[in-house]
Coordinates of N, CA, C and O in Angstrom, one line a residue:
M5 N 0.8 -1.2 0.0 CA 0.0 0.0 0.0 C 0.9 1.2 0.0 O 1.9 1.3 0.7
L6 N 0.5 2.2 -0.8 CA 1.3 3.4 -0.9 C 0.3 4.6 -0.8 O -0.8 4.5 -1.4
D7 N 0.7 5.6 -0.2 CA 0.0 6.9 -0.2 C 0.6 7.7 -1.3 O 1.8 7.6 -1.6
V8 N -0.2 8.5 -2.0 CA 0.3 9.3 -3.1 C 1.3 10.3 -2.6 O 2.3 10.6 -3.2
R9 N 1.0 10.8 -1.4 CA 1.9 11.8 -0.8 C 2.7 11.2 0.3 O 2.3 10.9 1.4
L10 N 3.9 10.9 0.0 CA 4.9 10.3 1.0 C 5.9 11.4 1.3 O 6.2 12.3 0.5
P11 N 6.5 11.3 2.5 CA 7.5 12.3 2.8 C 8.7 12.3 1.9 O 9.2 11.2 1.6
G12 N 9.0 13.4 1.3 CA 10.2 13.4 0.4 C 9.9 13.2 -1.1 O 10.5 13.8 -1.9
R13 N 9.1 12.2 -1.4 CA 8.7 11.9 -2.8 C 7.3 11.3 -2.8 O 6.8 10.8 -1.8
S14 N 6.8 11.3 -4.0 CA 5.4 10.8 -4.1 C 5.4 9.3 -4.2 O 6.3 8.6 -4.6
G15 N 4.2 8.7 -3.9 CA 4.0 7.3 -4.1 C 4.1 6.9 -5.6 O 4.6 5.8 -5.9
L16 N 3.7 7.8 -6.5 CA 3.9 7.6 -7.9 C 5.3 7.5 -8.3 O 5.7 6.6 -9.1
E17 N 6.2 8.3 -7.7 CA 7.6 8.2 -8.0 C 8.2 6.9 -7.5 O 9.0 6.2 -8.1
F18 N 7.7 6.5 -6.3 CA 8.1 5.2 -5.7 C 7.7 4.0 -6.6 O 8.4 3.1 -6.8
Q19 N 6.5 4.1 -7.1 CA 6.0 3.1 -8.1 C 6.9 3.0 -9.3 O 7.2 1.9 -9.7
R20 N 7.2 4.2 -9.9 CA 8.1 4.2 -11.0 C 9.5 3.5 -10.7 O 10.1 2.8 -11.5
D21 N 10.0 3.9 -9.5 CA 11.3 3.3 -9.1 C 11.2 1.8 -9.0 O 12.2 1.1 -9.4
L22 N 10.1 1.3 -8.4 CA 9.9 -0.2 -8.3 C 9.9 -0.8 -9.7 O 10.5 -1.9 -10.0
A23 N 9.2 -0.2 -10.6 CA 9.1 -0.7 -12.0 C 10.5 -0.7 -12.7 O 10.8 -1.6 -13.4
A24 N 11.2 0.4 -12.5 CA 12.6 0.5 -13.1 C 13.5 -0.6 -12.5 O 14.4 -1.0 -13.2
A25 N 13.3 -0.9 -11.2 CA 14.1 -2.0 -10.6 C 13.6 -3.4 -10.9 O 14.1 -4.4 -10.4
N26 N 12.6 -3.4 -11.8 CA 12.0 -4.7 -12.2 C 11.3 -5.5 -11.0 O 11.4 -6.7 -10.9
R27 N 10.8 -4.7 -10.1 CA 10.1 -5.3 -8.9 C 8.6 -5.3 -9.2 O 8.0 -4.2 -9.2
D28 N 8.1 -6.4 -9.5 CA 6.6 -6.5 -9.8 C 5.8 -6.8 -8.6 O 5.6 -8.0 -8.2
L29 N 5.4 -5.8 -7.9 CA 4.6 -5.9 -6.6 C 3.3 -5.3 -6.9 O 3.1 -4.3 -7.5
P30 N 2.2 -6.0 -6.3 CA 0.9 -5.4 -6.4 C 0.8 -4.1 -5.5 O 1.2 -4.2 -4.4
I31 N 0.4 -3.0 -6.1 CA 0.3 -1.8 -5.4 C -1.1 -1.3 -5.2 O -1.8 -1.2 -6.2
I32 N -1.5 -0.9 -4.0 CA -2.8 -0.3 -3.8 C -2.5 1.1 -3.3 O -1.7 1.3 -2.3
F33 N -3.0 2.1 -4.0 CA -2.8 3.5 -3.6 C -4.0 3.9 -2.7 O -5.1 3.6 -3.0
I34 N -3.6 4.7 -1.7 CA -4.6 5.3 -0.8 C -4.2 6.8 -0.7 O -3.1 7.1 -0.5
T35 N -5.2 7.6 -0.9 CA -5.0 9.0 -0.8 C -6.2 9.8 -0.5 O -7.3 9.4 -0.7
G36 N -6.0 11.0 0.1 CA -7.1 11.9 0.3 C -7.0 13.0 -0.7 O -7.8 13.9 -0.7
H37 N -6.0 13.0 -1.6 CA -5.7 14.1 -2.5 C -5.6 13.5 -3.9 O -4.5 13.3 -4.4
A38 N -6.7 13.2 -4.6 CA -6.6 12.5 -5.9 C -7.2 13.4 -7.0 O -8.1 14.1 -6.7
D39 N -6.7 13.2 -8.2 CA -7.4 13.8 -9.3 C -7.3 12.7 -10.4 O -6.6 11.7 -10.3
V40 N -8.0 12.9 -11.5 CA -8.1 11.9 -12.5 C -6.7 11.6 -13.2 O -6.4 10.4 -13.3
P41 N -5.9 12.6 -13.6 CA -4.6 12.3 -14.1 C -3.7 11.4 -13.2 O -3.0 10.5 -13.6
M42 N -3.8 11.7 -11.9 CA -3.0 11.0 -10.9 C -3.5 9.5 -10.9 O -2.7 8.6 -10.9
T43 N -4.8 9.3 -10.9 CA -5.4 8.0 -10.8 C -5.0 7.2 -12.1 O -4.6 6.0 -12.0
V44 N -5.1 7.9 -13.2 CA -4.8 7.2 -14.5 C -3.3 6.8 -14.5 O -2.9 5.7 -14.9
Q45 N -2.4 7.7 -14.1 CA -1.0 7.4 -14.0 C -0.7 6.2 -13.1 O 0.1 5.3 -13.5
A46 N -1.3 6.2 -12.0 CA -1.1 5.0 -11.0 C -1.6 3.7 -11.7 O -0.9 2.7 -11.6
M47 N -2.8 3.7 -12.3 CA -3.3 2.5 -12.9 C -2.5 2.1 -14.1 O -2.2 0.9 -14.3
K48 N -2.0 3.0 -14.9 CA -1.2 2.7 -16.0 C 0.2 2.1 -15.6 O 0.8 1.3 -16.2
G49 N 0.6 2.6 -14.4 CA 1.8 2.1 -13.8 C 1.7 0.7 -13.2 O 2.7 0.1 -12.7
G50 N 0.5 0.1 -13.2 CA 0.3 -1.2 -12.7 C -0.4 -1.3 -11.3 O -0.5 -2.4 -10.8
A51 N -0.9 -0.2 -10.8 CA -1.6 -0.3 -9.5 C -2.8 -1.2 -9.6 O -3.5 -1.1 -10.7
I52 N -3.2 -1.9 -8.6 CA -4.4 -2.8 -8.7 C -5.6 -2.1 -8.2 O -6.7 -2.5 -8.5
E53 N -5.4 -1.0 -7.4 CA -6.5 -0.2 -6.9 C -6.1 1.2 -6.5 O -4.9 1.4 -6.2
F54 N -7.0 2.1 -6.6 CA -6.7 3.5 -6.2 C -7.9 3.9 -5.3 O -9.0 4.2 -5.8
L55 N -7.7 3.9 -4.0 CA -8.7 4.2 -3.1 C -8.6 5.7 -2.6 O -7.5 6.1 -2.2
T56 N -9.7 6.4 -2.6 CA -9.7 7.8 -2.0 C -10.3 7.7 -0.7 O -11.3 7.1 -0.4
K57 N -9.8 8.5 0.2 CA -10.3 8.6 1.6 C -11.5 9.5 1.6 O -11.5 10.5 0.9
P58 N -12.5 9.2 2.3 CA -12.7 8.0 3.2 C -13.1 6.8 2.3 O -13.8 7.0 1.3
F59 N -12.7 5.6 2.6 CA -13.0 4.4 1.8 C -13.6 3.4 2.8 O -13.3 3.4 4.0
R60 N -14.3 2.5 2.3 CA -14.9 1.4 3.1 C -13.8 0.4 3.4 O -13.0 0.1 2.6
D61 N -13.8 -0.2 4.6 CA -12.9 -1.2 5.0 C -12.9 -2.4 4.1 O -11.9 -3.0 3.7
Q62 N -14.1 -2.7 3.7 CA -14.3 -3.9 2.8 C -13.6 -3.6 1.4 O -13.0 -4.6 0.8
D63 N -13.6 -2.4 0.9 CA -12.9 -2.1 -0.3 C -11.4 -2.4 -0.2 O -10.8 -2.9 -1.1
L64 N -10.9 -2.0 0.9 CA -9.4 -2.2 1.2 C -9.2 -3.7 1.3 O -8.2 -4.2 0.7
L65 N -10.0 -4.4 2.0 CA -9.8 -5.8 2.2 C -9.9 -6.6 0.9 O -9.1 -7.5 0.6
E66 N -10.8 -6.2 0.0 CA -10.9 -6.8 -1.3 C -9.7 -6.5 -2.2 O -9.2 -7.4 -2.9
A67 N -9.2 -5.3 -2.1 CA -8.0 -4.9 -2.9 C -6.8 -5.7 -2.4 O -6.0 -6.2 -3.2
V68 N -6.7 -5.9 -1.1 CA -5.6 -6.6 -0.6 C -5.7 -8.1 -1.0 O -4.7 -8.7 -1.4
G69 N -6.9 -8.6 -1.0 CA -7.1 -10.0 -1.5 C -6.7 -10.2 -2.9 O -6.1 -11.2 -3.3
V70 N -7.1 -9.2 -3.8 CA -6.8 -9.3 -5.2 C -5.2 -9.2 -5.3 O -4.6 -9.9 -6.1
G71 N -4.6 -8.3 -4.6 CA -3.2 -8.2 -4.7 C -2.4 -9.4 -4.3 O -1.5 -9.8 -4.9
L72 N -2.9 -10.0 -3.2 CA -2.3 -11.3 -2.7 C -2.5 -12.4 -3.8 O -1.5 -13.2 -4.0
A73 N -3.6 -12.5 -4.4 CA -3.9 -13.5 -5.3 C -3.0 -13.3 -6.6 O -2.5 -14.3 -7.1
R74 N -2.9 -12.1 -7.0 CA -2.0 -11.8 -8.2 C -0.6 -12.1 -7.9 O 0.1 -12.7 -8.8
D75 N -0.1 -11.7 -6.7 CA 1.2 -12.0 -6.4 C 1.5 -13.5 -6.3 O 2.6 -14.0 -6.7
R76 N 0.6 -14.2 -5.7 CA 0.7 -15.7 -5.6 C 0.8 -16.3 -7.0 O 1.6 -17.2 -7.2
A77 N -0.1 -15.9 -7.9 CA -0.1 -16.4 -9.3 C 1.2 -16.0 -10.0 O 1.8 -16.9 -10.7
R78 N 1.7 -14.8 -9.8 CA 3.0 -14.4 -10.4 C 4.1 -15.3 -9.9 O 5.0 -15.7 -10.7
R79 N 4.2 -15.5 -8.6 CA 5.2 -16.3 -8.0 C 5.2 -17.7 -8.5 O 6.2 -18.3 -8.8
A80 N 4.0 -18.3 -8.6 CA 3.8 -19.7 -9.1 C 4.3 -19.7 -10.6 O 5.0 -20.7 -11.0
S81 N 4.0 -18.7 -11.4 CA 4.4 -18.7 -12.8 C 5.9 -18.6 -12.9 O 6.6 -19.3 -13.7
E82 N 6.5 -17.7 -12.1 CA 8.0 -17.6 -12.0 C 8.7 -18.9 -11.6 O 9.7 -19.3 -12.2
K83 N 8.1 -19.6 -10.6 CA 8.7 -20.8 -10.2 C 8.6 -21.9 -11.3 O 9.6 -22.6 -11.5
A84 N 7.4 -22.0 -12.0 CA 7.3 -22.9 -13.1 C 8.3 -22.6 -14.2 O 8.9 -23.5 -14.8
S85 N 8.5 -21.3 -14.5 CA 9.4 -20.9 -15.6 C 10.8 -21.3 -15.2 O 11.6 -21.8 -16.0
A86 N 11.2 -21.1 -13.9 CA 12.5 -21.4 -13.5 C 12.8 -22.9 -13.5 O 13.8 -23.4 -13.9
A87 N 11.7 -23.7 -13.2 CA 11.9 -25.2 -13.2 C 12.0 -25.6 -14.7 O 12.9 -26.5 -15.0
L88 N 11.3 -25.0 -15.6 CA 11.4 -25.4 -17.0 C 12.8 -25.0 -17.5 O 13.4 -25.8 -18.2
R89 N 13.3 -23.8 -17.2 CA 14.6 -23.4 -17.6 C 15.7 -24.3 -17.1 O 16.6 -24.7 -17.8
E90 N 15.5 -24.8 -15.8 CA 16.5 -25.7 -15.2 C 16.5 -27.0 -15.9 O 17.6 -27.6 -16.1
R91 N 15.3 -27.5 -16.3 CA 15.3 -28.8 -17.0 C 15.9 -28.7 -18.4 O 16.7 -29.5 -18.8
F92 N 15.7 -27.5 -19.0 CA 16.3 -27.3 -20.3 C 17.8 -27.2 -20.2 O 18.6 -27.8 -21.0
E93 N 18.3 -26.5 -19.2 CA 19.8 -26.4 -19.0 C 20.4 -27.7 -18.6 O 21.6 -27.9 -18.8
A94 N 19.6 -28.7 -18.2 CA 20.2 -30.0 -17.9 C 20.4 -30.9 -19.1 O 21.1 -31.9 -19.1
L95 N 19.8 -30.4 -20.2 CA 20.0 -31.1 -21.5 C 21.5 -30.9 -22.0 O 22.1 -29.9 -21.8
T96 N 22.0 -31.9 -22.7 CA 23.3 -31.8 -23.3 C 23.1 -30.8 -24.5 O 22.0 -30.6 -25.0
P97 N 24.2 -30.3 -25.0 CA 24.1 -29.4 -26.2 C 23.5 -30.1 -27.4 O 22.7 -29.5 -28.1
R98 N 23.8 -31.4 -27.6 CA 23.2 -32.1 -28.7 C 21.6 -32.3 -28.5 O 20.9 -32.1 -29.4
E99 N 21.3 -32.6 -27.2 CA 19.8 -32.7 -26.9 C 19.1 -31.4 -27.1 O 18.0 -31.4 -27.6
R100 N 19.7 -30.3 -26.8 CA 19.1 -29.0 -27.0 C 18.9 -28.7 -28.5 O 17.9 -28.2 -29.0
E101 N 19.9 -29.1 -29.3 CA 19.8 -28.9 -30.7 C 18.7 -29.8 -31.3 O 17.9 -29.3 -32.1
I102 N 18.6 -31.0 -30.8 CA 17.5 -31.9 -31.3 C 16.2 -31.4 -30.9 O 15.2 -31.4 -31.7
M103 N 16.1 -30.8 -29.7 CA 14.8 -30.3 -29.2 C 14.3 -29.1 -30.1 O 13.2 -29.0 -30.5
V104 N 15.3 -28.3 -30.5 CA 14.9 -27.1 -31.4 C 14.4 -27.7 -32.7 O 13.3 -27.2 -33.2
H105 N 15.0 -28.7 -33.3 CA 14.6 -29.2 -34.5 C 13.2 -29.9 -34.4 O 12.3 -29.7 -35.2
V106 N 13.1 -30.7 -33.3 CA 11.8 -31.5 -33.1 C 10.7 -30.5 -33.0 O 9.6 -30.7 -33.5
T107 N 10.9 -29.5 -32.2 CA 9.8 -28.5 -31.9 C 9.4 -27.6 -33.1 O 8.4 -26.9 -33.1
Q108 N 10.3 -27.7 -34.1 CA 10.0 -27.0 -35.4 C 9.2 -27.9 -36.3 O 8.9 -27.6 -37.5
G109 N 8.9 -29.2 -35.9 CA 8.2 -30.1 -36.7 C 9.0 -31.0 -37.6 O 8.4 -31.6 -38.5
R110 N 10.3 -30.9 -37.4 CA 11.1 -31.7 -38.3 C 11.1 -33.2 -37.9 O 11.0 -33.5 -36.7
L111 N 11.2 -34.1 -38.9 CA 11.2 -35.5 -38.7 C 12.6 -36.0 -38.3 O 13.6 -35.3 -38.7
C112 N 12.7 -37.1 -37.6 CA 14.0 -37.6 -37.2 C 14.9 -37.8 -38.4 O 16.1 -37.5 -38.3
K113 N 14.3 -38.3 -39.5 CA 15.1 -38.6 -40.7 C 15.7 -37.2 -41.2 O 16.8 -37.2 -41.6
Q114 N 14.9 -36.2 -41.2 CA 15.3 -34.9 -41.7 C 16.4 -34.3 -40.8 O 17.4 -33.8 -41.2
I115 N 16.2 -34.4 -39.5 CA 17.2 -33.9 -38.5 C 18.5 -34.7 -38.7 O 19.6 -34.1 -38.7
A116 N 18.4 -36.0 -38.8 CA 19.6 -36.8 -39.0 C 20.4 -36.4 -40.2 O 21.6 -36.2 -40.1
G117 N 19.7 -36.1 -41.3 CA 20.4 -35.6 -42.5 C 21.0 -34.3 -42.3 O 22.1 -34.0 -42.8
D118 N 20.3 -33.4 -41.6 CA 20.8 -32.0 -41.4 C 22.1 -32.0 -40.5 O 23.0 -31.2 -40.8
I119 N 22.2 -32.8 -39.5 CA 23.3 -32.7 -38.6 C 24.3 -33.8 -38.6 O 25.2 -33.9 -37.9
G120 N 24.0 -34.8 -39.6 CA 25.0 -35.8 -39.8 C 25.0 -36.9 -38.8 O 26.1 -37.4 -38.4
L121 N 23.8 -37.3 -38.3 CA 23.7 -38.4 -37.3 C 22.9 -39.5 -38.0 O 22.1 -39.3 -38.9
A122 N 22.9 -40.7 -37.4 CA 22.0 -41.8 -37.8 C 20.6 -41.5 -37.2 O 20.5 -40.9 -36.2
E123 N 19.6 -41.9 -38.0 CA 18.3 -41.6 -37.6 C 18.0 -42.2 -36.2 O 17.3 -41.6 -35.4
G124 N 18.5 -43.4 -35.9 CA 18.3 -44.0 -34.6 C 18.9 -43.2 -33.5 O 18.3 -43.1 -32.4
T125 N 20.0 -42.6 -33.7 CA 20.7 -41.7 -32.7 C 19.8 -40.5 -32.4 O 19.6 -40.1 -31.3
V126 N 19.2 -39.9 -33.5 CA 18.3 -38.8 -33.3 C 17.1 -39.2 -32.4 O 16.7 -38.5 -31.5
K127 N 16.6 -40.4 -32.7 CA 15.4 -40.9 -32.0 C 15.8 -41.1 -30.5 O 15.0 -40.8 -29.6
V128 N 17.0 -41.6 -30.2 CA 17.4 -41.8 -28.8 C 17.5 -40.4 -28.1 O 17.0 -40.2 -27.0
H129 N 18.1 -39.4 -28.8 CA 18.2 -38.1 -28.2 C 16.8 -37.5 -28.0 O 16.6 -36.9 -27.0
R130 N 15.9 -37.6 -29.0 CA 14.6 -37.1 -28.8 C 13.9 -37.7 -27.6 O 13.2 -37.1 -26.8
S131 N 14.1 -39.0 -27.4 CA 13.5 -39.7 -26.3 C 14.0 -39.2 -25.0 O 13.3 -38.9 -24.0
R132 N 15.3 -38.9 -24.9 CA 15.9 -38.4 -23.7 C 15.4 -37.0 -23.5 O 15.2 -36.6 -22.3
V133 N 15.3 -36.2 -24.5 CA 14.7 -34.8 -24.4 C 13.4 -34.9 -23.8 O 13.1 -34.1 -22.8
M134 N 12.5 -35.7 -24.3 CA 11.1 -35.9 -23.8 C 11.2 -36.2 -22.3 O 10.4 -35.7 -21.5
R135 N 12.0 -37.2 -21.9 CA 12.1 -37.6 -20.5 C 12.6 -36.5 -19.6 O 12.0 -36.2 -18.6
K136 N 13.7 -35.9 -20.0 CA 14.4 -34.9 -19.2 C 13.5 -33.6 -19.1 O 13.5 -33.0 -18.0
M137 N 12.8 -33.3 -20.1 CA 11.9 -32.1 -20.1 C 10.5 -32.4 -19.4 O 9.7 -31.5 -19.2
K138 N 10.3 -33.7 -19.2 CA 9.0 -34.2 -18.6 C 7.9 -33.8 -19.5 O 6.8 -33.4 -19.0
A139 N 8.0 -34.0 -20.7 CA 7.0 -33.8 -21.7 C 6.3 -35.1 -22.1 O 7.0 -36.1 -22.4
S140 N 5.0 -35.1 -22.0 CA 4.3 -36.3 -22.4 C 3.9 -36.4 -23.8 O 3.5 -37.5 -24.3
S141 N 4.1 -35.3 -24.6 CA 3.8 -35.3 -26.0 C 4.6 -34.3 -26.7 O 5.1 -33.4 -26.1
L142 N 4.7 -34.4 -28.0 CA 5.4 -33.4 -28.8 C 4.7 -32.0 -28.8 O 5.5 -31.0 -28.6
P143 N 3.4 -31.9 -28.8 CA 2.8 -30.6 -28.6 C 3.2 -29.9 -27.3 O 3.4 -28.7 -27.2
E144 N 3.2 -30.7 -26.2 CA 3.6 -30.2 -24.9 C 5.1 -29.7 -25.0 O 5.4 -28.7 -24.4
L145 N 5.9 -30.5 -25.6 CA 7.3 -30.1 -25.8 C 7.4 -28.8 -26.6 O 8.2 -27.9 -26.2
S146 N 6.6 -28.6 -27.6 CA 6.6 -27.4 -28.4 C 6.1 -26.2 -27.5 O 6.7 -25.1 -27.7
R147 N 5.1 -26.4 -26.6 CA 4.7 -25.3 -25.8 C 5.8 -24.9 -24.8 O 6.0 -23.7 -24.5
M148 N 6.6 -25.9 -24.4 CA 7.8 -25.6 -23.5 C 8.8 -24.8 -24.3 O 9.3 -23.8 -23.8
A149 N 9.0 -25.2 -25.5 CA 10.0 -24.4 -26.4 C 9.5 -23.0 -26.6 O 10.3 -22.1 -26.5
D150 N 8.2 -22.8 -26.7 CA 7.7 -21.4 -26.9 C 7.9 -20.6 -25.6 O 8.3 -19.5 -25.7
K151 N 7.7 -21.3 -24.4 CA 7.9 -20.6 -23.2 C 9.4 -20.2 -23.0 O 9.7 -19.2 -22.4
L152 N 10.2 -21.1 -23.5 CA 11.7 -20.9 -23.4 C 12.2 -19.9 -24.4 O 13.4 -19.5 -24.4
K153 N 11.3 -19.6 -25.4 CA 11.7 -18.7 -26.5 C 12.9 -19.3 -27.3 O 13.8 -18.6 -27.6
L154 N 12.8 -20.6 -27.6 CA 13.8 -21.2 -28.3 C 13.7 -20.8 -29.8 O 12.7 -20.9 -30.4
A155 N 14.8 -20.5 -30.4 CA 14.9 -20.2 -31.8 C 15.9 -21.2 -32.5 O 16.7 -21.7 -31.8
P156 N 15.7 -21.4 -33.7 CA 16.7 -22.3 -34.4 C 18.1 -21.8 -34.2 O 18.4 -20.6 -34.3
E157 N 19.0 -22.7 -34.0 CA 20.4 -22.4 -33.9 C 20.9 -22.0 -35.3 O 20.6 -22.7 -36.3
S158 N 21.7 -20.9 -35.4 CA 22.2 -20.5 -36.7 C 23.3 -21.5 -37.2 O 24.1 -21.9 -36.4
R159 N 23.2 -21.8 -38.5 CA 24.2 -22.7 -39.0 C 25.0 -22.0 -40.1 O 24.7 -21.1 -40.7

């Protein structure tokens, strides 16, 4: 919770500083001195609520609930992304290369021809990629590649 008027600097400046520091925290503004441009600026900056005094206790409690829920969801998403990145980093360089090709829809035979391996070897690598990435299907592996923002390796 931030007040628009803080000693020394405004809550809006503090909000900008948090954003510049890449700190994604849910912010609820409370103020007795609000105008429309100030409210718009706070909301564009990512505030989840802008309460003007006097406000109902229930409004504040609901805003805090929304903020906690958003922060919980953000943390869960970050944790899942970190786990996915960790699994990807556990792959060998060859497995990473195979994953990129597979998620582009290339067949094992095509991949083998492109990188100079036997088709059976590519199938073994693909199987290891699926197991290490904990993917139950190729579409799931492709969604993982999208989340990881994998691009084809330049040749």
